[in-house]
Tab-separated table of C-alpha atoms in Angstrom:
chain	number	residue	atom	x	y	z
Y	1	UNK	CA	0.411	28.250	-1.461
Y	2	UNK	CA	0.360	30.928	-4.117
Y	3	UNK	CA	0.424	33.221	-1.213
Y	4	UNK	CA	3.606	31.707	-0.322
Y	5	UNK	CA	1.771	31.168	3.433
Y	6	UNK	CA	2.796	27.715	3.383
Y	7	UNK	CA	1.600	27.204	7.052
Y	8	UNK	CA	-1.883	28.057	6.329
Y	9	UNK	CA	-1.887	25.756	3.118
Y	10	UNK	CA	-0.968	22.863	4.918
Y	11	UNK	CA	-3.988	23.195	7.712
Y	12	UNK	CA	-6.347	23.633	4.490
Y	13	UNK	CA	-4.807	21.101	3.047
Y	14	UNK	CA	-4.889	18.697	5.891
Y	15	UNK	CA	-8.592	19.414	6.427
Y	16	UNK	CA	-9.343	18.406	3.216
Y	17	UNK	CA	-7.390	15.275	3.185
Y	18	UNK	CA	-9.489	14.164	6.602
Y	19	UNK	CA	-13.089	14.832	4.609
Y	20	UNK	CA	-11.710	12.869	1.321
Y	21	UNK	CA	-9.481	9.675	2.333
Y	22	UNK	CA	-11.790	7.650	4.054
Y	23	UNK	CA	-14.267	7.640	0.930
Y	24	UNK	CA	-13.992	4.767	-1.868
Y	25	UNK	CA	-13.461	6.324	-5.604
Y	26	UNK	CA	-16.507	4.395	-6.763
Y	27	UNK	CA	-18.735	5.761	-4.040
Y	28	UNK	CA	-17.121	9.542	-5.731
Y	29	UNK	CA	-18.266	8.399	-9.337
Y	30	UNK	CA	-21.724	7.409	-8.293
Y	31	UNK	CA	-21.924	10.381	-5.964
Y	32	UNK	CA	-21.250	13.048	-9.005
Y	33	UNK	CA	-23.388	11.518	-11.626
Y	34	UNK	CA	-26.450	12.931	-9.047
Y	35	UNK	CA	-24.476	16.605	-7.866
Y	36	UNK	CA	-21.535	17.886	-8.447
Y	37	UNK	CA	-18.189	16.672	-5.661
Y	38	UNK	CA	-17.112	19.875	-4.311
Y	39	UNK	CA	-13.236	20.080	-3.293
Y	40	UNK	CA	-12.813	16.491	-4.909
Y	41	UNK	CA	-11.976	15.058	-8.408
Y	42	UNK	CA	-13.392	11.861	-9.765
Y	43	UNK	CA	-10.968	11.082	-11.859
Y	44	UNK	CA	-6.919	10.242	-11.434
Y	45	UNK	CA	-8.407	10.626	-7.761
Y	46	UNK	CA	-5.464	8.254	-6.276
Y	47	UNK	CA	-2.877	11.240	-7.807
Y	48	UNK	CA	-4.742	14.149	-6.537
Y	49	UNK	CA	-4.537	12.259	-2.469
Y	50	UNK	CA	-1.039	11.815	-3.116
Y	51	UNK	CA	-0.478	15.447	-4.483
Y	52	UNK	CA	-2.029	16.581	-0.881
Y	53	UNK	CA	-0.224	14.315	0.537
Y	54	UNK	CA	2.952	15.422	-1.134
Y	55	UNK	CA	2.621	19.370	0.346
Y	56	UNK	CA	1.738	18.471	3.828
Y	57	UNK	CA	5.200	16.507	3.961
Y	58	UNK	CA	6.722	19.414	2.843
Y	59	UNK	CA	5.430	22.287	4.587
Y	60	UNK	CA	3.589	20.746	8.151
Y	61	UNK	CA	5.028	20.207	11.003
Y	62	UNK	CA	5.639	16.568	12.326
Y	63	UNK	CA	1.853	15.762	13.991
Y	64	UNK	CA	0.117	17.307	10.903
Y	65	UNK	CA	2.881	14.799	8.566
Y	66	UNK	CA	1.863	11.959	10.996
Y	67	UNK	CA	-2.107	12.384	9.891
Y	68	UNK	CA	-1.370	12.744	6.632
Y	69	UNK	CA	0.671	9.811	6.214
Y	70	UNK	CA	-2.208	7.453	7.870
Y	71	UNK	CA	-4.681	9.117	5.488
Y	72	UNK	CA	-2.472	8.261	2.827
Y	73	UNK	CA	-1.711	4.559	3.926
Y	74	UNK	CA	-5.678	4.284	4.837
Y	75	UNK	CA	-6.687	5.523	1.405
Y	76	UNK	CA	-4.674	2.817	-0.230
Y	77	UNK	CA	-6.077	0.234	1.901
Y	78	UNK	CA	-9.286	1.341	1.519
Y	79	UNK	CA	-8.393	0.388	-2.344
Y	80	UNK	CA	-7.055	-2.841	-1.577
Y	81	UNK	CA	-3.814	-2.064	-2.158
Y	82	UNK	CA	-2.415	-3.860	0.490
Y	83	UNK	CA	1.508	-4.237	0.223
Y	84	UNK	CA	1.863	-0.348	-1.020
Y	85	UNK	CA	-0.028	0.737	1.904
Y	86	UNK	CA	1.845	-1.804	4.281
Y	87	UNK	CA	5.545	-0.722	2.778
Y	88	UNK	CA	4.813	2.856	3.581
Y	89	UNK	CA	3.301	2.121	7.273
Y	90	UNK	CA	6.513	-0.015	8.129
Y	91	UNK	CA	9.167	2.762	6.222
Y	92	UNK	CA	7.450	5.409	8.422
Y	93	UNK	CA	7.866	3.362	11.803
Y	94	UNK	CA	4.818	4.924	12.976
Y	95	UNK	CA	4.095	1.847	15.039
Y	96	UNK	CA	6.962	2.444	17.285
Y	97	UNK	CA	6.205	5.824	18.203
Y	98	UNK	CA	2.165	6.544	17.838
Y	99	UNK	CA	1.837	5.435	21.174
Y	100	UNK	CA	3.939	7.810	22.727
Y	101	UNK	CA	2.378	10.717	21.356
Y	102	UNK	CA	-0.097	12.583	23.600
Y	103	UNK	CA	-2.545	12.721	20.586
Y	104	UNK	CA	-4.783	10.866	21.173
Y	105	UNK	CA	-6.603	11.769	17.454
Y	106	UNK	CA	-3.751	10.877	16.241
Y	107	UNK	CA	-3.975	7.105	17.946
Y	108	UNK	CA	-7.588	6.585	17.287
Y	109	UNK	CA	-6.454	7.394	13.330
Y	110	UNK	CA	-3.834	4.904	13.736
Y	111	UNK	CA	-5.872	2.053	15.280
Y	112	UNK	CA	-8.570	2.864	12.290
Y	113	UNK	CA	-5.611	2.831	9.662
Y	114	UNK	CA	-4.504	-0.437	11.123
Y	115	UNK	CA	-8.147	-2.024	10.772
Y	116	UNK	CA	-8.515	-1.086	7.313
Y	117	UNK	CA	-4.776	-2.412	6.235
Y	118	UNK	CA	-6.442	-5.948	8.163
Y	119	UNK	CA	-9.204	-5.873	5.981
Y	120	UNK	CA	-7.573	-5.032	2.728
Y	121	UNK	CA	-5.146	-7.841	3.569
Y	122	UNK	CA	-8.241	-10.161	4.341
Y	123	UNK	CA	-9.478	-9.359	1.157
Y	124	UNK	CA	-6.711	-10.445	-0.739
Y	125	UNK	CA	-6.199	-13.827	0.456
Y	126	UNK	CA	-3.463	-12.658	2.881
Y	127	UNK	CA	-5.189	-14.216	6.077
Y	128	UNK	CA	-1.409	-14.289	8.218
Y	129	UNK	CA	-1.104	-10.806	7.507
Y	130	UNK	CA	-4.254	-9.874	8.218
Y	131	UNK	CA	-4.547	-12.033	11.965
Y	132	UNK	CA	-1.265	-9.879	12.599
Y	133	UNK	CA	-3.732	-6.586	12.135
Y	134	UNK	CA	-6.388	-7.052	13.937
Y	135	UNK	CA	-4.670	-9.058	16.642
Y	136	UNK	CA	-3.816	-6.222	19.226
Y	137	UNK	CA	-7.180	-3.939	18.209
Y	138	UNK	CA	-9.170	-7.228	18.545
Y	139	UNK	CA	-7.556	-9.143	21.564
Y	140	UNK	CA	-8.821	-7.573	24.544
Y	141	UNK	CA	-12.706	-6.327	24.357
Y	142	UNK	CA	-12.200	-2.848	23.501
Y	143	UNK	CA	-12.361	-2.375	20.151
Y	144	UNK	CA	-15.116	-0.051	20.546
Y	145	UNK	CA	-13.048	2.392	22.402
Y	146	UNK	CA	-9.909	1.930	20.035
Y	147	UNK	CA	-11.890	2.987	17.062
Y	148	UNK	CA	-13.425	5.760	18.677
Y	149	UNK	CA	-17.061	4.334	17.756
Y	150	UNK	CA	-18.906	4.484	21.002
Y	151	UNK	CA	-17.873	4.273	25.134
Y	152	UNK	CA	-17.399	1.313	26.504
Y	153	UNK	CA	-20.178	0.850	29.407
Y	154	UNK	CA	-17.999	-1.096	32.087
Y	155	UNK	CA	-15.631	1.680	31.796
Y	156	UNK	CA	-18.018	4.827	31.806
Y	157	UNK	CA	-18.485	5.479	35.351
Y	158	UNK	CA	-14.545	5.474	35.908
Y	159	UNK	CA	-14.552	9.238	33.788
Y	160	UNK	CA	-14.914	12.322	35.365
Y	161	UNK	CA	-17.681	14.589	33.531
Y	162	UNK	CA	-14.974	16.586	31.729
Y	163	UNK	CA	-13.179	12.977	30.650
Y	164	UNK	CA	-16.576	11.845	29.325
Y	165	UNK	CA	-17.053	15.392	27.193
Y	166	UNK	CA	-13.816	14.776	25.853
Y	167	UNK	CA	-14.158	11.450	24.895
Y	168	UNK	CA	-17.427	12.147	23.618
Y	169	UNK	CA	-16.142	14.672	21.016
Y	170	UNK	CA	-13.358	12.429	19.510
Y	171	UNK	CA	-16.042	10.048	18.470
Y	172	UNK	CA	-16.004	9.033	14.954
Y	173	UNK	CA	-18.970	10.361	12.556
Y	174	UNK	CA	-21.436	7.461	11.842
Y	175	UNK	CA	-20.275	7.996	8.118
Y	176	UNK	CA	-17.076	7.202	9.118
Y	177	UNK	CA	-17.513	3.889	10.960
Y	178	UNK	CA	-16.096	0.569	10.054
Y	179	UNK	CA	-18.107	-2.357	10.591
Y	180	UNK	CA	-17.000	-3.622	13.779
Y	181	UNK	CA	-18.593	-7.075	13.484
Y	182	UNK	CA	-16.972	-7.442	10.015
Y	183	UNK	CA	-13.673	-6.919	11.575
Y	184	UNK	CA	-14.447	-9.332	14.606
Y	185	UNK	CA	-15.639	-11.578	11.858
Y	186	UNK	CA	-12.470	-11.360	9.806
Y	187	UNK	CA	-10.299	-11.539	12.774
Y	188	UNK	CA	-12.041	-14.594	14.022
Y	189	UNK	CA	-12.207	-16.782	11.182
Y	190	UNK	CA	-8.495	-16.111	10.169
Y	191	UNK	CA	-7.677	-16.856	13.800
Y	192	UNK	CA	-9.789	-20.289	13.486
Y	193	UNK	CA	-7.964	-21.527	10.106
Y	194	UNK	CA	-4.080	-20.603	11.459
Y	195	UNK	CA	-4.952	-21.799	15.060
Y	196	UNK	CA	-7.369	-24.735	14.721
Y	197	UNK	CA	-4.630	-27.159	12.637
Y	198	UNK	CA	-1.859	-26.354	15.518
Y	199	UNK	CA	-4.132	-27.358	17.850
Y	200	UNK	CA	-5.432	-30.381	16.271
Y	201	UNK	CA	-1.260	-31.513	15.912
Y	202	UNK	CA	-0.730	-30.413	19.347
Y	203	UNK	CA	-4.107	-31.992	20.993
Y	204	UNK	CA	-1.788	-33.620	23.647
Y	205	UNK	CA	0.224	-31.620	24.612
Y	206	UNK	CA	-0.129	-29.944	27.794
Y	207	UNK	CA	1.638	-26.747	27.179
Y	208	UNK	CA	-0.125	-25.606	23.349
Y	209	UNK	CA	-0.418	-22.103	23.672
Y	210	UNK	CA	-3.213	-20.525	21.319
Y	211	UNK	CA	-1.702	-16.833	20.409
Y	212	UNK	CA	-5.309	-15.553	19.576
Y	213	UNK	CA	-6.818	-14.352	22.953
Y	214	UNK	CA	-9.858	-13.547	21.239
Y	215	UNK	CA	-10.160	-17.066	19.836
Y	216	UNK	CA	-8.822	-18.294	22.922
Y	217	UNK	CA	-11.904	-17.027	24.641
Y	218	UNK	CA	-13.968	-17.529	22.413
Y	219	UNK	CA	-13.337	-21.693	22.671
Y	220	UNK	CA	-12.805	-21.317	27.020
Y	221	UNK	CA	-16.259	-19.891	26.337
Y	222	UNK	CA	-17.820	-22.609	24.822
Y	223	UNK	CA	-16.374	-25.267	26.552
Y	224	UNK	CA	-17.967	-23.988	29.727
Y	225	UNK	CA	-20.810	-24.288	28.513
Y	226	UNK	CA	-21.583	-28.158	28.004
Y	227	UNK	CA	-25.414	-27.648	26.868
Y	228	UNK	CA	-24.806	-25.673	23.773
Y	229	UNK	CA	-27.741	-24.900	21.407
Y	230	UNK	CA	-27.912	-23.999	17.408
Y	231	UNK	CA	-25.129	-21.037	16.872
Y	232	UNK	CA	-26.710	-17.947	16.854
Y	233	UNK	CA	-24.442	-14.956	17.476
Y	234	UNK	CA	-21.777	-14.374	14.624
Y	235	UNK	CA	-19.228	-15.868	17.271
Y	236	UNK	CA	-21.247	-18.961	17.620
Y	237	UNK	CA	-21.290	-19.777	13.941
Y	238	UNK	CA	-17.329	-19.056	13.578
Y	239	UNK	CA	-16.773	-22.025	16.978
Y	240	UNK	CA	-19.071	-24.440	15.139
Y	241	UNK	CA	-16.986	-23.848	11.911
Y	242	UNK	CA	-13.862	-24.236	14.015
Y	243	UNK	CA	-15.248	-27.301	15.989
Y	244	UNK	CA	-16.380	-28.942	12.318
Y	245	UNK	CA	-12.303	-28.138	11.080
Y	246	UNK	CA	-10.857	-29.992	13.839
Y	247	UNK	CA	-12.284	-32.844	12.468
Y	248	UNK	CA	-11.519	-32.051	8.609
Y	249	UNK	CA	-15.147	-31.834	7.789
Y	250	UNK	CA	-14.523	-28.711	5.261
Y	251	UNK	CA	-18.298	-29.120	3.969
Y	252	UNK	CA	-19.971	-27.996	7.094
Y	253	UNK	CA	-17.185	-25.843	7.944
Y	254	UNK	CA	-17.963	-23.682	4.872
Y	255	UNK	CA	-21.331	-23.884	5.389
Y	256	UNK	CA	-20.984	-22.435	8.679
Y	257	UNK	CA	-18.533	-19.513	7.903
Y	258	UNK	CA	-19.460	-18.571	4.233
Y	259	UNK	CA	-23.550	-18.352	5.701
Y	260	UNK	CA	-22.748	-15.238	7.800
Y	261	UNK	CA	-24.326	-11.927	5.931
Y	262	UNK	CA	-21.448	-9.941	6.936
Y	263	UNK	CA	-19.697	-10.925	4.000
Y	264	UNK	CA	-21.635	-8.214	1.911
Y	265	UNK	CA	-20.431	-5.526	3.626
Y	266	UNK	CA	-16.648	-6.316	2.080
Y	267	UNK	CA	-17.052	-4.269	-0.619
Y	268	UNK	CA	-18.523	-4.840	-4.001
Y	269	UNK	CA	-20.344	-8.206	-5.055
Y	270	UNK	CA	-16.702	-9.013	-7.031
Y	271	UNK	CA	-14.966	-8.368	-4.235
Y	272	UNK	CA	-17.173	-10.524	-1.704
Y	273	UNK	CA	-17.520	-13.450	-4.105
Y	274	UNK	CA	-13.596	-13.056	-4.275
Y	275	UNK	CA	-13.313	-12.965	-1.166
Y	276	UNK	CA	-15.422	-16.331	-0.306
Y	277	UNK	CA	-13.760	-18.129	-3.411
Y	278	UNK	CA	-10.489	-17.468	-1.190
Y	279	UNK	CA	-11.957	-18.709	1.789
Y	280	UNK	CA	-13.563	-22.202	0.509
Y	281	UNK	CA	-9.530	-22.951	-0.703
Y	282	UNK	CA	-8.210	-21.817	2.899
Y	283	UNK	CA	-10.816	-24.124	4.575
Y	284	UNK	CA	-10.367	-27.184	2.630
Y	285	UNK	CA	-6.597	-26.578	2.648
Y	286	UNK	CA	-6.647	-26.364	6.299
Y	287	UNK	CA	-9.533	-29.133	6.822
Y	288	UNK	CA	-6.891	-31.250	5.180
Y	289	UNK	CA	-4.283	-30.486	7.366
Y	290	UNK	CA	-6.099	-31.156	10.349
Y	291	UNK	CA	-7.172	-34.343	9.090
Y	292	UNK	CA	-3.967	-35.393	8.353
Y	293	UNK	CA	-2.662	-34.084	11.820
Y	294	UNK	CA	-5.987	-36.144	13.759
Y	295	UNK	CA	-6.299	-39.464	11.612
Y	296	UNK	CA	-2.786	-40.207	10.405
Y	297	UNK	CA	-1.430	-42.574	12.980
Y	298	UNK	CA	-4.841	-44.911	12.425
Y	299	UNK	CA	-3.384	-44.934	8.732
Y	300	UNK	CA	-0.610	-47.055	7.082
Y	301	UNK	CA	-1.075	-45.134	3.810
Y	302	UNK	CA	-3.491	-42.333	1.978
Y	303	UNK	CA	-3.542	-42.164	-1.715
Y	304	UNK	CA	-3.394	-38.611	-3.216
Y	305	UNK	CA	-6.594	-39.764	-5.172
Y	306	UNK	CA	-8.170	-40.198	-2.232
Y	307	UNK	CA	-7.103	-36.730	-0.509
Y	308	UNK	CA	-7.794	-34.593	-3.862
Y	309	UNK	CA	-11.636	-36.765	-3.989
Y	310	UNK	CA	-12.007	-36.212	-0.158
Y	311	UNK	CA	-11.413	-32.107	0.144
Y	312	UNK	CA	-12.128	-31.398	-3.700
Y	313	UNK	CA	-8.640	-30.192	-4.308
Y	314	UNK	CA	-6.102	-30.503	-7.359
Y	315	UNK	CA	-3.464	-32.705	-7.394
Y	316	UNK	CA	-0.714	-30.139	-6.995
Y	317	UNK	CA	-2.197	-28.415	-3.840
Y	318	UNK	CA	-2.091	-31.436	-1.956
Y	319	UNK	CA	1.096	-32.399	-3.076
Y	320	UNK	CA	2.391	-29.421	-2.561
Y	321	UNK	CA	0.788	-29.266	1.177
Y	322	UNK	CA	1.560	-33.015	2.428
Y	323	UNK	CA	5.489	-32.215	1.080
Y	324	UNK	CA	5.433	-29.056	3.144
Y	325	UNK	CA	4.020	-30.794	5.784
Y	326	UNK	CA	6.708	-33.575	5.431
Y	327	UNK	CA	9.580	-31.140	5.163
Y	328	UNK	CA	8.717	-29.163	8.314
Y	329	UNK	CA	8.359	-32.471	10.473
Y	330	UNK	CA	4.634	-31.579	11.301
Y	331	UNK	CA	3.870	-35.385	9.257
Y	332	UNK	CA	5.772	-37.956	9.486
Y	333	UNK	CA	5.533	-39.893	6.055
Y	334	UNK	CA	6.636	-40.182	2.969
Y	335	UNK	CA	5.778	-40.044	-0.821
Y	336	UNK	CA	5.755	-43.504	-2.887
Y	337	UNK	CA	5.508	-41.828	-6.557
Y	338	UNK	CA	5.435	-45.391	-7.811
Y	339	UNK	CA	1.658	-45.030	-6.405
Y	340	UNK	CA	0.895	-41.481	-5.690
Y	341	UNK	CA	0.227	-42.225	-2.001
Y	342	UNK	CA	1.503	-41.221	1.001
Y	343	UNK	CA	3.539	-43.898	3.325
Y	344	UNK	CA	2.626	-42.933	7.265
Y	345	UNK	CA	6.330	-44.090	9.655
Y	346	UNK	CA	3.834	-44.369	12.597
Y	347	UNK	CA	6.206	-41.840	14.672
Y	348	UNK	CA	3.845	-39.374	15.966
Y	349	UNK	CA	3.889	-39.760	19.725
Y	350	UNK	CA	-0.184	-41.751	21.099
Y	351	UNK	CA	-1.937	-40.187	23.903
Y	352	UNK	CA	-0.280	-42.098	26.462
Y	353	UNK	CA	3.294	-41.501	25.459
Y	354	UNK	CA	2.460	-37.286	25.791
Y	355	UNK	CA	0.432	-38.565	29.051
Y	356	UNK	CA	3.479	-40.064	30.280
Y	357	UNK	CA	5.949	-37.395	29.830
Y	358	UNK	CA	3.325	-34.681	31.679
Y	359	UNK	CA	3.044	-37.316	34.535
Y	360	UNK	CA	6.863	-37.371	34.796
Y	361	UNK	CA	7.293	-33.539	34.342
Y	362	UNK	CA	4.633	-33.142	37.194
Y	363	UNK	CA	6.323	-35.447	39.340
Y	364	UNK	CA	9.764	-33.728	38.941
Y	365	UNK	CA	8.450	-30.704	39.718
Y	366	UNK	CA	7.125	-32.092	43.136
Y	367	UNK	CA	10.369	-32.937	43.605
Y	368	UNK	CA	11.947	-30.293	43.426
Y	369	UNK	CA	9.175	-28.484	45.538
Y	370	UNK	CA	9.540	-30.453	48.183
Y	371	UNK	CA	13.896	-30.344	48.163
Y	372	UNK	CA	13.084	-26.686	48.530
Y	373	UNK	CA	10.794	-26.850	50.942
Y	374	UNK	CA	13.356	-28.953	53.118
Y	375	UNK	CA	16.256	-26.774	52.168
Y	376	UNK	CA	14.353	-23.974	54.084
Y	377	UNK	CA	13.491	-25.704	56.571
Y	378	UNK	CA	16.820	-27.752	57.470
Y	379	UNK	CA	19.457	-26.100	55.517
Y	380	UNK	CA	19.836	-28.911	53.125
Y	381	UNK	CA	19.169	-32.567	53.059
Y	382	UNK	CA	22.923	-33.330	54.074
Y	383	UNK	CA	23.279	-31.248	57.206
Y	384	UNK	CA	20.679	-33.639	59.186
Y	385	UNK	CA	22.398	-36.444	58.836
Y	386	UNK	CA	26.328	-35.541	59.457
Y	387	UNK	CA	27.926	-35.721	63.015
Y	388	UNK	CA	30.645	-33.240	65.318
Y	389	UNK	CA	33.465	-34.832	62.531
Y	390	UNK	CA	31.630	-33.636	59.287
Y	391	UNK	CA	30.925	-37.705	58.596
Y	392	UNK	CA	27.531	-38.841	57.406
Y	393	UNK	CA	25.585	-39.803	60.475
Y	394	UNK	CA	24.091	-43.489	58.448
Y	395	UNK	CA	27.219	-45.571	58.590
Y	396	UNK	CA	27.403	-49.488	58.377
């Protein structure tokens, strides 16, 4: 830069942003207490990214500004510093155009940017935000592939030799990786606590939609397969969890999900015990929820007492849940403060009422099958039955 080759400062520059952003500032301190960091700075580390940062937007052209800015937005995540990274990913708009770049570096960056923003949402309670990250990386099998950490075997054979030594150099380093069953993992069991409740309100209704595919296959999975054993595979666990939250049983629930070991590999132990504090609230929140959404028409009333001594929770959380609840018509009920208990109006609609209304939609829609089926065949149901004068031909 001195040089005043500004060009040649920004490559450099670049470079050295790709070896430093993808490593955690505590993993630097440790590092330099054995050997000195060469080309980094263990301290005001954040400032020094952003200087880098700073010069590549200023002197690079647009693809080499597009790397740094995931760098940037990846380093923050990495930090848990969720909504600064998020607020410069969405000013950028770098999701509406990555994929129409021909760099495919560039993509395989973005997809590992956007798993690391998941996580760093995950790990600060923000388990909506976090579903919305990992749902298209997550959703159809190929995460592998996405994050440029290995070739996917069903689609090996379909590459030409020189496609397969191309794909084979944009592989990530190993020191690079992120834990792919820790983002499964996360994905999963935020799918399982926004999904499971809709589908416990919406048990019978024909047309519930789950918007996880990957959980979504994950239960079409398991209910193929009526002779289930113990979970064993992380996926297992997570549908036992989710099986033990449609009934509101939070205890085995949390035993399920908060067993898995991949919770170490968060981060630090402050962040993982964070992390599954966070999660034991979201579970029992949600285990209430569903409880309320399963068991509330066999009820004419449910203290508050007995909610907070059922799911362990204050008073306020449940009030404040049962009132949203109330206010978004997902409960029908009321509050008696008199009491502290919650008056059920016994609207919700029983199993054969919603069995009832699919019976009548099915047989509409064999109506109107077979009108159309006649229509082609006679030109209408009218024109069979008129004579020479136009007249109908069924006349008293």
């Amino acid at each position: 830069e001195g040089l005043r080759q500004n060009s040649v400062a920004a490559r450099l520059a670049l470079r050295r942003l790709e070896h430093l952003y993808y490593k955690h500032d505590s993993l630097i301190v440790k590092a330099a207490e054995k050997t000195p960091q060469m080309g980094d700075v263990t301290e005001n580390r954040q400032q020094f990214i952003d200087d880098m940062a700073m010069m590549l937007y200023k002197y690079a052209d647009d693809g080499m500004k597009t790397r740094a800015m995931l760098c940037q937005i990846f380093y923050h995540a990495l930090h848990d510093r969720f909504y600064k990274a998020r607020d410069m990913l969405l000013m950028s708009h770098l999701q509406d155009t990555i994929h129409q770049t021909s760099n495919v570096g560039t993509q395989i960056l973005f997809n590992r940017t956007m798993a690391q923003l998941g996580l760093s949402a995950f790990r600060n309670g923000l388990v909506q935000e976090a579903h919305g990250c990992f749902d298209e990386l997550c959703g159809n099998n190929r995460l592998k592939e996405l994050l440029a950490q290995g070739l996917s075997s069903q689609r090996f054979n379909e590459r030409t030799q020189e496609q397969e030594r191309a794909e084979k150099r944009r592989q990530t380093p190993y020191h690079m990786h992120v834990n792919l069953e820790l983002l499964e993992c996360c994905h999963l069991v935020g799918a399982v606590l926004i999904e499971v409740p809709k589908m416990v309100a919406n048990a019978h209704d024909s047309k519930r939609k789950v918007t996880s595919r990957a959980l979504k296959r994950v239960f079409d999975n398991s209910d193929r397969n009526p002779l289930a054993g113990p979970p064993e595979t992380t996926r297992d666990v997570i549908m036992a969890g989710a099986r033990a939250l449609e009934k509101g049983d939070w205890q085995n629930c949390e035993s399920y999900v908060l067993g898995l070991p991949v919770w170490q590999h968060l981060g630090s132990e402050e962040v993982s015990e964070r992390v599954r504090t966070m999660l034991k609230r979201k579970i029992k929140e949600e285990a209430m929820r569903s409880f309320l959404f399963a068991y509330s028409a066999y009820y004419d009333a449910l203290s508050l007492d007995q909610l907070c001594e059922m799911f362990k929770l204050d008073k306020a959380i449940v009030n404040s849940l049962v009132s949203k609840m109330i206010i978004s018509d997902e409960l029908f009920a009321s509050w008696d403060q008199p009491t502290s208990s919650i008056v059920m109006h016994k609207k919700e609609r029983s199993r054969l009422h919603h069995l009832s209304l699919h019976y009548s939609e099915q047989v509409g829609k064999l109506i109107e099958a077979n009108e159309k089926a006649w229509d082609q065949r006679f030109g209408g149901y009218g024109d069979k039955f008129q004579d020479k004068d136009g007249r109908g031909g069924w006349r008293g």
